[in-house]
Amino acid sequence: MAAARGMTDTSGGITAAALATEQQLASARADLDGAARRPSRALQTLEAANAHIDGVLQAARDEQRARQLLGARLTQADDDVRQAEHYIASRRGAVGAVARTRVSEARAALAQARSAQGADARAALNEAQRAIRLAAEALTSAQLDVSGYDGYDGLGGRGTVSSGDLGSDLAAVLGGILGSGRGGYGGSGGSWGGGAWGGGSRSGSRSSGSRRSSSGGSRRSSSRSGGGSRRSSGGGRF
């Protein structure tokens, strides 16, 4: 009763509980006075009165603590929801449905917290804390979506290709082409030393010599035939 009198009572619940407790105390005293004493009933009355007033006081203390924390939690929830919304909006193409749903739920919880803060600080605090949790889940989910979008896609490829990646890929392709060309020039040796520039070059020179000989022979034969035909044609005119 003394604690109830020292607490701030905005809703009138503490005052009503104190009046009910006073009535129960008077009933318990009546059961302890006179010839028809009923101590067991007096004890039950006092226990019930004590449990009731304790519950009311505890709820009032919780409400006061919630109201003290509510302002800070609302500010934190507002900041967290705004941060998650900004992150998702700036990466719209990479963020999936889970993150968008969570951030919408966080915004709704924050709105409920603000609407309940005047009548029920504990309910408002619970909603503000729920908004903080949902905003964190939304941000984490969005970051995972963006990480998966910019990195590997899980199928051996990449979501995006940078200029450095493109240069590395072109270098690998050119290296493969050059490597296959070296194997082809090597002939039976399969190397630049023995197969390509050794026997391969000699056979190449023989082939080129044969080509020169045949071409030279053909030129000489053509010249001979040309001269003979010219002489024959000359004899025919005279």
Coordinates of N, CA, C and O in Angstrom, one line a residue, residues 63-203:
E63 N 5.7 -0.8 -16.9 CA 5.2 0.3 -17.8 C 6.2 1.5 -17.7 O 6.5 2.1 -18.8
Q64 N 6.6 1.8 -16.5 CA 7.5 3.0 -16.4 C 8.9 2.7 -17.0 O 9.4 3.6 -17.7
R65 N 9.4 1.5 -16.9 CA 10.7 1.1 -17.5 C 10.5 1.1 -19.0 O 11.4 1.6 -19.8
A66 N 9.4 0.6 -19.5 CA 9.2 0.6 -20.9 C 9.1 2.0 -21.5 O 9.6 2.3 -22.6
R67 N 8.4 2.9 -20.8 CA 8.3 4.2 -21.2 C 9.7 4.9 -21.2 O 9.9 5.8 -22.1
Q68 N 10.5 4.6 -20.3 CA 11.9 5.2 -20.3 C 12.7 4.7 -21.5 O 13.5 5.4 -22.0
L69 N 12.5 3.4 -21.9 CA 13.3 2.8 -23.0 C 12.7 3.1 -24.3 O 13.4 3.0 -25.3
L70 N 11.4 3.5 -24.3 CA 10.7 3.5 -25.6 C 11.2 4.6 -26.5 O 11.4 4.3 -27.7
G71 N 11.6 5.7 -26.0 CA 12.1 6.8 -26.9 C 13.4 6.3 -27.7 O 13.5 6.5 -28.9
A72 N 14.3 5.7 -26.9 CA 15.5 5.3 -27.6 C 15.3 4.2 -28.6 O 15.9 4.1 -29.6
R73 N 14.4 3.3 -28.2 CA 14.1 2.1 -29.1 C 13.4 2.6 -30.4 O 13.6 2.1 -31.5
L74 N 12.5 3.6 -30.2 CA 11.8 4.1 -31.4 C 12.8 4.8 -32.4 O 12.8 4.6 -33.6
T75 N 13.8 5.5 -31.8 CA 14.8 6.2 -32.6 C 15.7 5.2 -33.3 O 16.0 5.3 -34.5
Q76 N 16.1 4.1 -32.6 CA 16.9 3.1 -33.2 C 16.1 2.3 -34.3 O 16.7 2.0 -35.4
A77 N 14.8 2.0 -34.0 CA 14.0 1.3 -35.0 C 13.9 2.2 -36.3 O 14.0 1.6 -37.4
D78 N 13.7 3.4 -36.1 CA 13.5 4.3 -37.3 C 14.8 4.4 -38.1 O 14.8 4.3 -39.3
D79 N 15.9 4.5 -37.4 CA 17.2 4.5 -38.1 C 17.5 3.2 -38.9 O 17.9 3.2 -40.0
D80 N 17.2 2.1 -38.2 CA 17.5 0.7 -38.8 C 16.6 0.5 -40.0 O 17.0 0.0 -41.0
V81 N 15.3 0.9 -39.9 CA 14.4 0.6 -41.0 C 14.8 1.5 -42.2 O 14.8 1.1 -43.3
R82 N 15.1 2.8 -41.9 CA 15.6 3.6 -43.0 C 16.8 3.1 -43.7 O 16.9 3.2 -44.9
Q83 N 17.8 2.6 -42.9 CA 19.0 2.1 -43.5 C 18.7 0.9 -44.4 O 19.3 0.8 -45.5
A84 N 17.9 0.0 -43.9 CA 17.5 -1.2 -44.7 C 16.8 -0.8 -46.0 O 17.1 -1.3 -47.1
E85 N 15.9 0.1 -45.9 CA 15.1 0.6 -47.0 C 16.0 1.2 -48.1 O 15.9 1.0 -49.3
H86 N 16.9 2.1 -47.6 CA 17.9 2.7 -48.5 C 18.8 1.7 -49.2 O 19.0 1.8 -50.4
Y87 N 19.3 0.7 -48.5 CA 20.1 -0.3 -49.1 C 19.4 -1.1 -50.1 O 19.9 -1.3 -51.2
I88 N 18.2 -1.5 -49.8 CA 17.4 -2.2 -50.8 C 17.0 -1.4 -52.0 O 17.1 -1.9 -53.1
A89 N 16.6 -0.2 -51.8 CA 16.2 0.7 -52.9 C 17.4 1.0 -53.8 O 17.2 1.1 -55.1
S90 N 18.6 1.1 -53.3 CA 19.8 1.4 -54.1 C 20.3 0.2 -54.9 O 21.1 0.4 -55.8
R91 N 19.8 -1.0 -54.5 CA 20.3 -2.2 -55.2 C 19.1 -3.0 -55.6 O 19.0 -4.2 -55.4
R92 N 18.1 -2.3 -56.2 CA 16.8 -2.9 -56.5 C 16.9 -4.2 -57.4 O 16.2 -5.1 -57.1
G93 N 17.8 -4.2 -58.3 CA 17.8 -5.3 -59.2 C 18.4 -6.6 -58.6 O 18.2 -7.7 -59.2
A94 N 19.2 -6.5 -57.5 CA 19.9 -7.6 -57.0 C 19.2 -8.2 -55.7 O 19.5 -9.3 -55.3
V95 N 18.2 -7.5 -55.1 CA 17.6 -7.9 -53.9 C 16.4 -8.7 -54.1 O 15.5 -8.3 -55.0
G96 N 16.2 -9.8 -53.4 CA 15.1 -10.7 -53.6 C 13.9 -10.3 -52.7 O 13.8 -9.3 -52.0
A97 N 12.9 -11.2 -52.8 CA 11.6 -11.0 -52.2 C 11.6 -11.0 -50.6 O 10.9 -10.4 -49.9
V98 N 12.5 -11.9 -50.1 CA 12.6 -12.0 -48.6 C 13.0 -10.7 -48.0 O 12.3 -10.3 -47.0
A99 N 14.0 -10.1 -48.5 CA 14.5 -8.8 -47.9 C 13.4 -7.8 -48.0 O 13.2 -7.0 -47.1
R100 N 12.7 -7.7 -49.1 CA 11.6 -6.7 -49.3 C 10.5 -6.9 -48.4 O 9.9 -6.0 -47.8
T101 N 10.1 -8.2 -48.1 CA 9.0 -8.5 -47.2 C 9.4 -8.1 -45.8 O 8.6 -7.6 -45.1
R102 N 10.6 -8.5 -45.4 CA 11.1 -8.2 -44.0 C 11.1 -6.6 -43.8 O 10.7 -6.2 -42.7
V103 N 11.6 -5.9 -44.7 CA 11.6 -4.5 -44.5 C 10.2 -3.8 -44.5 O 10.0 -2.9 -43.7
S104 N 9.3 -4.4 -45.2 CA 7.9 -3.9 -45.1 C 7.3 -4.2 -43.8 O 6.6 -3.4 -43.2
E105 N 7.6 -5.4 -43.3 CA 7.1 -5.8 -41.9 C 7.7 -4.9 -40.9 O 7.0 -4.6 -39.9
A106 N 9.0 -4.6 -41.0 CA 9.6 -3.7 -40.1 C 9.0 -2.3 -40.1 O 8.8 -1.7 -39.0
R107 N 8.7 -1.8 -41.2 CA 8.0 -0.5 -41.3 C 6.6 -0.5 -40.6 O 6.2 0.4 -39.9
A108 N 5.9 -1.6 -40.8 CA 4.6 -1.8 -40.2 C 4.7 -1.9 -38.7 O 3.9 -1.3 -37.9
A109 N 5.7 -2.6 -38.2 CA 5.9 -2.7 -36.7 C 6.2 -1.4 -36.1 O 5.8 -1.0 -35.0
L110 N 7.0 -0.6 -36.8 CA 7.4 0.7 -36.3 C 6.2 1.6 -36.2 O 6.0 2.4 -35.3
A111 N 5.3 1.5 -37.2 CA 4.1 2.3 -37.2 C 3.2 1.9 -36.0 O 2.6 2.8 -35.4
Q112 N 3.1 0.6 -35.8 CA 2.3 0.2 -34.6 C 2.9 0.6 -33.3 O 2.1 1.0 -32.4
A113 N 4.2 0.6 -33.2 CA 4.8 1.1 -32.0 C 4.5 2.6 -31.7 O 4.3 3.0 -30.6
R114 N 4.5 3.4 -32.7 CA 4.3 4.8 -32.6 C 2.8 5.0 -32.2 O 2.5 5.9 -31.4
S115 N 1.9 4.2 -32.7 CA 0.5 4.4 -32.4 C 0.1 4.0 -31.0 O -0.8 4.5 -30.4
A116 N 0.9 3.0 -30.5 CA 0.6 2.5 -29.1 C 1.4 3.2 -28.0 O 1.1 2.9 -26.8
Q117 N 2.3 4.0 -28.3 CA 3.2 4.6 -27.3 C 2.5 5.4 -26.2 O 2.9 5.5 -25.1
G118 N 1.3 6.0 -26.6 CA 0.6 6.8 -25.6 C -0.2 6.0 -24.6 O -0.2 6.3 -23.4
A119 N -0.8 4.9 -25.1 CA -1.7 4.1 -24.2 C -1.0 2.9 -23.6 O -1.3 2.6 -22.5
D120 N -0.1 2.3 -24.3 CA 0.6 1.1 -23.8 C 2.0 1.1 -24.1 O 2.4 0.7 -25.3
A121 N 2.8 1.6 -23.2 CA 4.3 1.7 -23.5 C 4.9 0.3 -23.7 O 5.8 0.2 -24.5
R122 N 4.5 -0.7 -23.0 CA 5.1 -2.0 -23.1 C 4.8 -2.6 -24.5 O 5.7 -3.2 -25.1
A123 N 3.6 -2.5 -24.9 CA 3.2 -3.0 -26.3 C 4.0 -2.2 -27.3 O 4.5 -2.8 -28.3
A124 N 4.1 -0.9 -27.1 CA 4.9 -0.1 -28.1 C 6.3 -0.5 -28.1 O 7.0 -0.5 -29.2
L125 N 6.9 -0.8 -26.9 CA 8.3 -1.2 -26.9 C 8.5 -2.5 -27.6 O 9.5 -2.7 -28.3
N126 N 7.6 -3.4 -27.4 CA 7.7 -4.7 -28.0 C 7.7 -4.6 -29.6 O 8.4 -5.2 -30.3
E127 N 6.8 -3.7 -30.0 CA 6.7 -3.5 -31.5 C 8.0 -2.8 -32.0 O 8.4 -3.1 -33.1
A128 N 8.5 -1.9 -31.2 CA 9.7 -1.2 -31.7 C 10.9 -2.2 -31.7 O 11.7 -2.2 -32.7
Q129 N 11.0 -3.1 -30.7 CA 12.0 -4.1 -30.8 C 11.8 -5.1 -31.9 O 12.8 -5.5 -32.5
R130 N 10.6 -5.4 -32.2 CA 10.3 -6.2 -33.4 C 10.7 -5.6 -34.7 O 11.2 -6.2 -35.6
A131 N 10.5 -4.3 -34.8 CA 10.9 -3.5 -36.0 C 12.4 -3.5 -36.1 O 12.9 -3.7 -37.3
I132 N 13.1 -3.4 -35.0 CA 14.6 -3.5 -35.1 C 15.0 -4.8 -35.6 O 15.9 -4.9 -36.4
R133 N 14.4 -5.9 -35.1 CA 14.8 -7.2 -35.5 C 14.5 -7.5 -36.9 O 15.3 -8.0 -37.7
L134 N 13.3 -7.1 -37.4 CA 13.0 -7.3 -38.8 C 13.8 -6.5 -39.7 O 14.2 -6.9 -40.8
A135 N 14.2 -5.3 -39.3 CA 15.1 -4.5 -40.2 C 16.5 -5.1 -40.3 O 17.1 -5.1 -41.4
A136 N 16.9 -5.7 -39.2 CA 18.2 -6.4 -39.3 C 18.2 -7.6 -40.2 O 19.1 -7.9 -41.0
E137 N 17.1 -8.3 -40.1 CA 16.9 -9.5 -41.0 C 16.8 -9.1 -42.5 O 17.4 -9.7 -43.3
A138 N 16.1 -8.0 -42.7 CA 16.0 -7.5 -44.1 C 17.3 -7.1 -44.6 O 17.7 -7.4 -45.8
L139 N 18.1 -6.3 -43.8 CA 19.4 -5.9 -44.3 C 20.4 -7.1 -44.5 O 21.1 -7.1 -45.6
T140 N 20.4 -8.0 -43.6 CA 21.2 -9.2 -43.8 C 20.8 -10.0 -45.1 O 21.7 -10.4 -45.9
S141 N 19.5 -10.2 -45.3 CA 19.1 -10.9 -46.5 C 19.4 -10.1 -47.7 O 19.9 -10.8 -48.7
A142 N 19.3 -8.8 -47.7 CA 19.6 -8.0 -48.9 C 21.1 -8.1 -49.2 O 21.5 -8.2 -50.4
Q143 N 21.9 -8.0 -48.2 CA 23.4 -8.1 -48.4 C 23.8 -9.5 -48.9 O 24.7 -9.6 -49.8
L144 N 23.1 -10.5 -48.5 CA 23.4 -11.9 -49.1 C 23.0 -11.9 -50.5 O 23.7 -12.5 -51.4
D145 N 21.9 -11.3 -50.8 CA 21.4 -11.3 -52.2 C 22.4 -10.6 -53.1 O 22.8 -11.0 -54.2
V146 N 22.9 -9.4 -52.7 CA 23.8 -8.6 -53.4 C 25.1 -9.3 -53.6 O 25.8 -9.4 -54.6
S147 N 25.6 -10.0 -52.5 CA 26.8 -10.8 -52.6 C 26.8 -11.9 -53.6 O 27.7 -12.1 -54.4
G148 N 25.6 -12.6 -53.6 CA 25.5 -13.7 -54.6 C 25.3 -13.1 -56.0 O 25.7 -13.8 -56.9
Y149 N 24.8 -12.0 -56.1 CA 24.6 -11.4 -57.5 C 25.9 -10.9 -58.1 O 26.2 -11.1 -59.2
D150 N 26.8 -10.3 -57.2 CA 28.1 -9.8 -57.7 C 29.1 -10.9 -57.8 O 30.1 -10.7 -58.5
G151 N 29.0 -12.0 -57.1 CA 30.0 -13.0 -57.1 C 29.6 -14.2 -57.9 O 28.9 -14.1 -58.9
Y152 N 29.9 -15.4 -57.4 CA 29.6 -16.6 -58.2 C 28.1 -16.9 -58.0 O 27.5 -16.6 -57.0
D153 N 27.5 -17.4 -59.1 CA 26.1 -17.7 -59.1 C 25.7 -19.1 -58.7 O 24.6 -19.5 -58.8
G154 N 26.7 -19.9 -58.3 CA 26.5 -21.2 -57.8 C 26.5 -22.2 -59.0 O 26.4 -23.4 -58.7
L155 N 26.6 -21.8 -60.2 CA 26.6 -22.7 -61.4 C 28.0 -22.7 -62.1 O 28.1 -23.1 -63.3
G156 N 29.0 -22.1 -61.5 CA 30.3 -22.1 -62.1 C 30.6 -20.8 -62.8 O 31.6 -20.6 -63.4
G157 N 29.6 -19.8 -62.9 CA 29.8 -18.6 -63.6 C 29.8 -17.4 -62.6 O 29.7 -17.6 -61.4
R158 N 29.7 -16.2 -63.2 CA 29.7 -15.0 -62.4 C 28.5 -14.2 -62.8 O 28.0 -14.3 -63.9
G159 N 28.0 -13.5 -61.8 CA 26.8 -12.7 -62.1 C 27.2 -11.5 -62.9 O 26.4 -11.1 -63.8
T160 N 28.4 -10.9 -62.7 CA 28.8 -9.8 -63.5 C 30.3 -10.1 -63.9 O 31.0 -10.8 -63.2
V161 N 30.7 -9.5 -65.0 CA 32.1 -9.7 -65.5 C 32.8 -8.4 -65.5 O 32.3 -7.4 -66.1
S162 N 33.9 -8.3 -64.8 CA 34.7 -7.0 -64.8 C 35.7 -7.0 -65.9 O 35.9 -8.0 -66.6
S163 N 36.3 -5.9 -66.2 CA 37.3 -5.8 -67.2 C 38.5 -6.6 -66.9 O 39.1 -7.2 -67.8
G164 N 38.9 -6.7 -65.6 CA 40.0 -7.6 -65.2 C 39.7 -9.1 -65.5 O 40.6 -9.8 -66.0
D165 N 38.5 -9.5 -65.3 CA 38.1 -10.9 -65.6 C 38.1 -11.1 -67.1 O 38.6 -12.2 -67.6
L166 N 37.7 -10.1 -67.9 CA 37.6 -10.3 -69.3 C 39.0 -10.4 -69.9 O 39.3 -11.2 -70.7
G167 N 40.0 -9.6 -69.3 CA 41.3 -9.6 -69.8 C 42.0 -11.0 -69.5 O 42.7 -11.5 -70.3
S168 N 41.7 -11.5 -68.3 CA 42.2 -12.8 -67.9 C 41.7 -13.9 -68.8 O 42.4 -14.8 -69.2
D169 N 40.4 -13.8 -69.2 CA 39.8 -14.8 -70.0 C 40.4 -14.8 -71.4 O 40.7 -15.8 -72.0
L170 N 40.6 -13.5 -72.0 CA 41.2 -13.4 -73.3 C 42.7 -13.9 -73.3 O 43.1 -14.6 -74.3
A171 N 43.4 -13.7 -72.2 CA 44.8 -14.1 -72.1 C 44.8 -15.7 -72.1 O 45.7 -16.3 -72.7
A172 N 43.9 -16.3 -71.4 CA 43.8 -17.7 -71.4 C 43.5 -18.3 -72.7 O 44.1 -19.3 -73.1
V173 N 42.6 -17.7 -73.5 CA 42.2 -18.2 -74.8 C 43.4 -18.1 -75.7 O 43.7 -19.0 -76.5
L174 N 44.1 -16.9 -75.7 CA 45.2 -16.7 -76.6 C 46.3 -17.7 -76.3 O 47.0 -18.2 -77.2
G175 N 46.5 -17.9 -75.0 CA 47.6 -18.9 -74.6 C 47.2 -20.3 -75.1 O 48.1 -21.0 -75.5
G176 N 46.0 -20.7 -75.1 CA 45.6 -22.0 -75.6 C 45.8 -22.1 -77.1 O 46.3 -23.1 -77.6
I177 N 45.5 -21.0 -77.8 CA 45.7 -21.0 -79.2 C 47.2 -21.2 -79.6 O 47.6 -22.0 -80.4
L178 N 48.0 -20.4 -78.9 CA 49.5 -20.4 -79.1 C 50.0 -21.8 -78.8 O 50.9 -22.4 -79.4
G179 N 49.5 -22.4 -77.7 CA 50.0 -23.7 -77.2 C 49.6 -24.7 -78.3 O 50.4 -25.6 -78.6
S180 N 48.4 -24.7 -78.8 CA 48.0 -25.7 -79.8 C 48.8 -25.5 -81.1 O 49.2 -26.4 -81.8
G181 N 49.2 -24.2 -81.5 CA 50.0 -24.0 -82.6 C 51.4 -24.5 -82.5 O 52.0 -25.1 -83.4
R182 N 52.0 -24.5 -81.3 CA 53.3 -25.0 -81.0 C 53.3 -26.5 -81.2 O 54.2 -27.1 -81.8
G183 N 52.3 -27.2 -80.8 CA 52.2 -28.6 -80.9 C 52.1 -29.0 -82.4 O 52.7 -30.0 -82.8
G184 N 51.4 -28.2 -83.2 CA 51.3 -28.5 -84.7 C 52.6 -28.3 -85.4 O 52.9 -29.1 -86.3
Y185 N 53.4 -27.3 -85.1 CA 54.6 -27.0 -85.8 C 55.7 -28.0 -85.4 O 56.7 -28.2 -86.1
G186 N 55.6 -28.7 -84.3 CA 56.6 -29.6 -83.9 C 56.7 -30.8 -84.7 O 57.7 -31.6 -84.7
G187 N 55.7 -31.2 -85.5 CA 55.7 -32.4 -86.3 C 55.8 -33.6 -85.4 O 55.2 -33.7 -84.4
S188 N 56.6 -34.6 -85.8 CA 56.8 -35.8 -85.0 C 57.5 -35.6 -83.7 O 57.3 -36.2 -82.7
G189 N 58.4 -34.5 -83.6 CA 59.1 -34.2 -82.4 C 58.2 -33.6 -81.4 O 58.4 -33.8 -80.2
G190 N 57.3 -32.7 -81.8 CA 56.4 -32.1 -80.9 C 57.0 -31.0 -80.1 O 56.6 -30.6 -79.1
S191 N 58.2 -30.4 -80.5 CA 58.9 -29.4 -79.8 C 59.5 -28.4 -80.8 O 59.7 -28.7 -81.9
W192 N 59.9 -27.2 -80.2 CA 60.5 -26.3 -81.1 C 61.9 -26.6 -81.5 O 62.4 -26.3 -82.6
G193 N 62.6 -27.4 -80.7 CA 64.0 -27.7 -80.9 C 64.2 -28.8 -82.0 O 64.8 -28.6 -83.0
G194 N 63.7 -30.0 -81.7 CA 64.0 -31.1 -82.5 C 63.1 -31.2 -83.7 O 63.5 -31.4 -84.8
G195 N 61.7 -31.1 -83.4 CA 60.8 -31.4 -84.5 C 60.5 -30.2 -85.4 O 60.4 -30.4 -86.6
A196 N 60.5 -29.0 -84.8 CA 60.1 -27.9 -85.7 C 61.2 -27.3 -86.5 O 61.2 -27.1 -87.7
W197 N 62.3 -26.9 -85.7 CA 63.4 -26.2 -86.4 C 64.5 -27.2 -86.9 O 65.4 -26.8 -87.5
G198 N 64.4 -28.5 -86.5 CA 65.4 -29.4 -86.9 C 65.0 -30.1 -88.2 O 65.2 -29.6 -89.3
G199 N 64.5 -31.4 -88.1 CA 64.1 -32.1 -89.3 C 63.0 -31.4 -90.1 O 63.0 -31.5 -91.3
G200 N 62.1 -30.8 -89.4 CA 61.1 -30.1 -90.1 C 61.6 -29.0 -91.1 O 61.1 -28.9 -92.2
S201 N 62.6 -28.3 -90.7 CA 63.1 -27.2 -91.6 C 63.9 -27.8 -92.7 O 63.8 -27.3 -93.8
R202 N 64.6 -28.9 -92.5 CA 65.4 -29.6 -93.6 C 64.4 -30.1 -94.6 O 64.6 -29.9 -95.8
S203 N 63.4 -30.8 -94.2 CA 62.4 -31.3 -95.1 C 61.7 -30.2 -95.9 O 61.4 -30.3 -97.1

